[in-house]
PDB file of C-alpha atoms in Angstrom:
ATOM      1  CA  UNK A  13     148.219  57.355  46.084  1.00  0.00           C
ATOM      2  CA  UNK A  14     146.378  60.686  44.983  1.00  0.00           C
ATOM      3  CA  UNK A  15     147.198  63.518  46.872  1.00  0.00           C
ATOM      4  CA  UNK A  16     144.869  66.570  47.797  1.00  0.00           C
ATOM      5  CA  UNK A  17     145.777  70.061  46.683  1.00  0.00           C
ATOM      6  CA  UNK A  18     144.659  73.616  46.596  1.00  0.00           C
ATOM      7  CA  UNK A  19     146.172  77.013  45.526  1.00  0.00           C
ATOM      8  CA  UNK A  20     148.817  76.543  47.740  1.00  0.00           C
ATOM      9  CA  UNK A  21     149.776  73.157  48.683  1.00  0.00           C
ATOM     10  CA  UNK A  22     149.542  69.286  48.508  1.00  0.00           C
ATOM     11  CA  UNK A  23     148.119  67.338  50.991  1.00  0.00           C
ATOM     12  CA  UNK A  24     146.652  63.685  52.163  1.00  0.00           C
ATOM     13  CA  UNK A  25     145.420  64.098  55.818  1.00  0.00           C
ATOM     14  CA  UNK A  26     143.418  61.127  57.138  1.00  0.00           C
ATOM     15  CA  UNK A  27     141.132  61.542  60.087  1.00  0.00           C
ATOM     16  CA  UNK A  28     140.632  58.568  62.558  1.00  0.00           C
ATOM     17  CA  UNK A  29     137.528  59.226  65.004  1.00  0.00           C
ATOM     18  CA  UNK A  30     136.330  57.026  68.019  1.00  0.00           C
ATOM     19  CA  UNK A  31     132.666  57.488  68.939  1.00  0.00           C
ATOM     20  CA  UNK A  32     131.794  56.453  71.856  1.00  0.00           C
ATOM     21  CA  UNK A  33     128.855  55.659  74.424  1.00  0.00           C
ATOM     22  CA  UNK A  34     128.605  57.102  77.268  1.00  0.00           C
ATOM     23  CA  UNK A  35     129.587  54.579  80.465  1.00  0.00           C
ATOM     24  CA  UNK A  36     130.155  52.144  77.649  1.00  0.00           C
ATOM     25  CA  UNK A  37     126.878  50.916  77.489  1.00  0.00           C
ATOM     26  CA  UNK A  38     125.853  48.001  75.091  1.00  0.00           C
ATOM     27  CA  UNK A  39     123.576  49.794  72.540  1.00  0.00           C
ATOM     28  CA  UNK A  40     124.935  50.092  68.927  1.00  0.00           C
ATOM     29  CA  UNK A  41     123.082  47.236  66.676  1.00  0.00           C
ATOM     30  CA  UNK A  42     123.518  47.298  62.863  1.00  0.00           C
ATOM     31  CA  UNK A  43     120.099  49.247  62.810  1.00  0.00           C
ATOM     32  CA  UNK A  44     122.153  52.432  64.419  1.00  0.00           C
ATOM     33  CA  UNK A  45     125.282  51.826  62.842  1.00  0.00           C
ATOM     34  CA  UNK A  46     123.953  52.496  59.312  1.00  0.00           C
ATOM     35  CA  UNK A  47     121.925  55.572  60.039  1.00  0.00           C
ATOM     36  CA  UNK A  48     124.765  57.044  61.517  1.00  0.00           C
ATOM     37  CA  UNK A  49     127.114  55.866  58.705  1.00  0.00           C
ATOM     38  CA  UNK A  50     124.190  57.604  56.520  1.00  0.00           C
ATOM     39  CA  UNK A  51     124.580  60.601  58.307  1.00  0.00           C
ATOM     40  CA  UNK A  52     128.183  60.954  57.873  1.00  0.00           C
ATOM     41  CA  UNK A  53     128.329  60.528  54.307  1.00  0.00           C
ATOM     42  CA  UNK A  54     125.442  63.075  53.721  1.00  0.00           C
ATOM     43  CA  UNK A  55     127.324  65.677  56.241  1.00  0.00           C
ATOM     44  CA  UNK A  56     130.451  64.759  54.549  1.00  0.00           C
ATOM     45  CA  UNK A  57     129.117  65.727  51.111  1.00  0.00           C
ATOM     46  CA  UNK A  58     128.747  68.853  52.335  1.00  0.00           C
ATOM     47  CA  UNK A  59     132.121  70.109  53.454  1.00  0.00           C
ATOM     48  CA  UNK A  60     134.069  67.664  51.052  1.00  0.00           C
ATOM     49  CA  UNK A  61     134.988  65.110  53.384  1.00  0.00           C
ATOM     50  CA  UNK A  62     135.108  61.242  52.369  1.00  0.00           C
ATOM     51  CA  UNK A  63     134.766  58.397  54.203  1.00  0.00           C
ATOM     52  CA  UNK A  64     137.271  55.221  53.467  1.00  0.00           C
ATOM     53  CA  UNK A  65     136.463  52.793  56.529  1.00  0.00           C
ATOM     54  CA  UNK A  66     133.834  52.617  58.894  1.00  0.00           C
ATOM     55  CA  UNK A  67     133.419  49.898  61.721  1.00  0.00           C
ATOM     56  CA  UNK A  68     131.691  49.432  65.180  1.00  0.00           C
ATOM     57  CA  UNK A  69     131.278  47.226  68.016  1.00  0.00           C
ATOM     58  CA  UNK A  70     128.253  47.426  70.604  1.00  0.00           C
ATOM     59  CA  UNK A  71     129.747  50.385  72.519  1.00  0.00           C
ATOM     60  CA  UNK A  72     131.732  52.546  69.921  1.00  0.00           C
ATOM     61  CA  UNK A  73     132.560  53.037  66.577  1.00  0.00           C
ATOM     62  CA  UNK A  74     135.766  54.021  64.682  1.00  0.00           C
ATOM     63  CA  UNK A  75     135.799  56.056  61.626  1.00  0.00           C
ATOM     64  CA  UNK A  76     138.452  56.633  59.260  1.00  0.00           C
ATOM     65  CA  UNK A  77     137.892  59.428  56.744  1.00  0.00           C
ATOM     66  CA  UNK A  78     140.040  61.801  54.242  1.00  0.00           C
ATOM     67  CA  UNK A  79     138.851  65.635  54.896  1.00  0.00           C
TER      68      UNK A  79
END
């Protein structure tokens, strides 16, 4: 287990994030799933966040990620 630090402490906080549509609606294929997972990873880049799981069904999708 590696642990997060910075000048003043040690950390490991996992995020878990549910995403989803609006009235529930049917409309997340593979297609959508990936350029959103694309998204997040380029975002996450960014502001040092990394992403360990990512799933979805048709009307939401669950991300776990390390920030």
């Amino acid at each position: 287990m590696k642990l997060d630090s910075n000048n003043h402490s040690v950390f490991l906080l996992h995020y878990h994030l549910v995403l989803v549509v609006k009235y529930r609606r049917s409309v997340i294929d593979d297609n959508i799933s990936d350029y959103a997972k694309g998204k997040f990873v380029s975002l996450g880049k960014k502001y040092n966040i990394s992403l360990v799981e990512w799933n979805h069904d048709e009307d939401h999708i669950h991300i776990l990620f390390k920030a």
